[in-house]
XYZ file of C-alpha atoms in Angstrom:
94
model
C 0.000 0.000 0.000
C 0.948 3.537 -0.367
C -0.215 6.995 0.267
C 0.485 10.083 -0.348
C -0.994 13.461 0.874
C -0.951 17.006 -0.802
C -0.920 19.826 1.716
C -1.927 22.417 -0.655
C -5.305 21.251 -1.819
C -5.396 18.588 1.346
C -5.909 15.557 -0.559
C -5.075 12.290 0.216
C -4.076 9.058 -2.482
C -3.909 5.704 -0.960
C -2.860 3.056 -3.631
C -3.751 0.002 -2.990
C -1.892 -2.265 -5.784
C 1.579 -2.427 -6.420
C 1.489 -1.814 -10.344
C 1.309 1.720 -12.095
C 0.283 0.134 -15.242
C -3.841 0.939 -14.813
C -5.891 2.604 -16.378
C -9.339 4.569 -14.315
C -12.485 3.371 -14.483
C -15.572 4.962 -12.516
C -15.319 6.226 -9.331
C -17.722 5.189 -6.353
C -18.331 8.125 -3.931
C -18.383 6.619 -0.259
C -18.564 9.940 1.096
C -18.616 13.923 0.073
C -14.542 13.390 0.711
C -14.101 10.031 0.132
C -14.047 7.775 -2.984
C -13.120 4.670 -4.312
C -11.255 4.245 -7.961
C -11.001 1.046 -9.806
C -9.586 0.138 -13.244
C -11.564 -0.635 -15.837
C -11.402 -4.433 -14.898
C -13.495 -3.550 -11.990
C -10.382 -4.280 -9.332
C -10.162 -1.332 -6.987
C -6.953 0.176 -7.138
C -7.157 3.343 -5.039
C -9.081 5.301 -2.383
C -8.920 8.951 -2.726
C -9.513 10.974 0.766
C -10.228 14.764 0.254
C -9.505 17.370 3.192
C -7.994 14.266 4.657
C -6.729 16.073 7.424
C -10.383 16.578 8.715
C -12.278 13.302 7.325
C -13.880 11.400 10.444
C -12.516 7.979 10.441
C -16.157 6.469 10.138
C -15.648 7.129 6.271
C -12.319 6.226 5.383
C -13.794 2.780 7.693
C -16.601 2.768 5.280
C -14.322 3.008 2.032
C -12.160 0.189 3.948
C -15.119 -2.148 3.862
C -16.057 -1.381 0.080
C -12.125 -2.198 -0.670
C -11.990 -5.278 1.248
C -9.257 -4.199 3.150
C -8.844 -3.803 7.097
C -10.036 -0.462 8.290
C -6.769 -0.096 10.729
C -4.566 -0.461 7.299
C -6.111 2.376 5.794
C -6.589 4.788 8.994
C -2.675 3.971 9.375
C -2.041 4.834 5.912
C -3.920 8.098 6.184
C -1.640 8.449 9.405
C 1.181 8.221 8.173
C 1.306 10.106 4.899
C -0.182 13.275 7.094
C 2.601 13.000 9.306
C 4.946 13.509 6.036
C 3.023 15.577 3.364
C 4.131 15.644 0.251
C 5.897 12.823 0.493
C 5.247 8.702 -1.113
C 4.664 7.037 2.461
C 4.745 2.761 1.643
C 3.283 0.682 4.055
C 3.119 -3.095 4.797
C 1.307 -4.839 6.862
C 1.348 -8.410 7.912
């Protein structure tokens, strides 16, 4: 997984696949600030977390559930890559 988070607009990426080689597909809005992105094969491949600085957990918990994913790996994610803006955070989890 990574993240990343852009302190000028406050916008959060959290990748969840390892390739770069995908293309966008629909997006599914969770949330006024939260969405999910898959490819075009249907596989979900990123959640997206506007003003991420100020999103209540309860929706990046939702998108976690849509994803498949444990909600703690992607409230750590958004963690971590606030604590570093600007910067690719990678996590992995076990």
């Amino acid at each position: 997984m990574r993240a990343e988070y852009d302190s000028e607009v406050r916008a959060m990426a959290i990748w969840l696949v390892d390739d770069r080689d995908w293309r966008y597909a629909p997006v599914q809005d969770i949330s006024d600030s939260v969405f999910v992105h898959r490819d075009t094969t249907g596989r979900i491949v990123e959640v997206e977390i506007l003003q991420a600085d100020a999103t209540p957990d309860d929706e990046v918990v939702r998108a976690a559930a849509e994803c498949g994913v444990p909600a703690a790996h992607l409230l750590a994610a958004r963690a971590a890559a606030l604590r570093v803006p600007n910067q690719l955070v990678d996590l992995t989890f076990s």
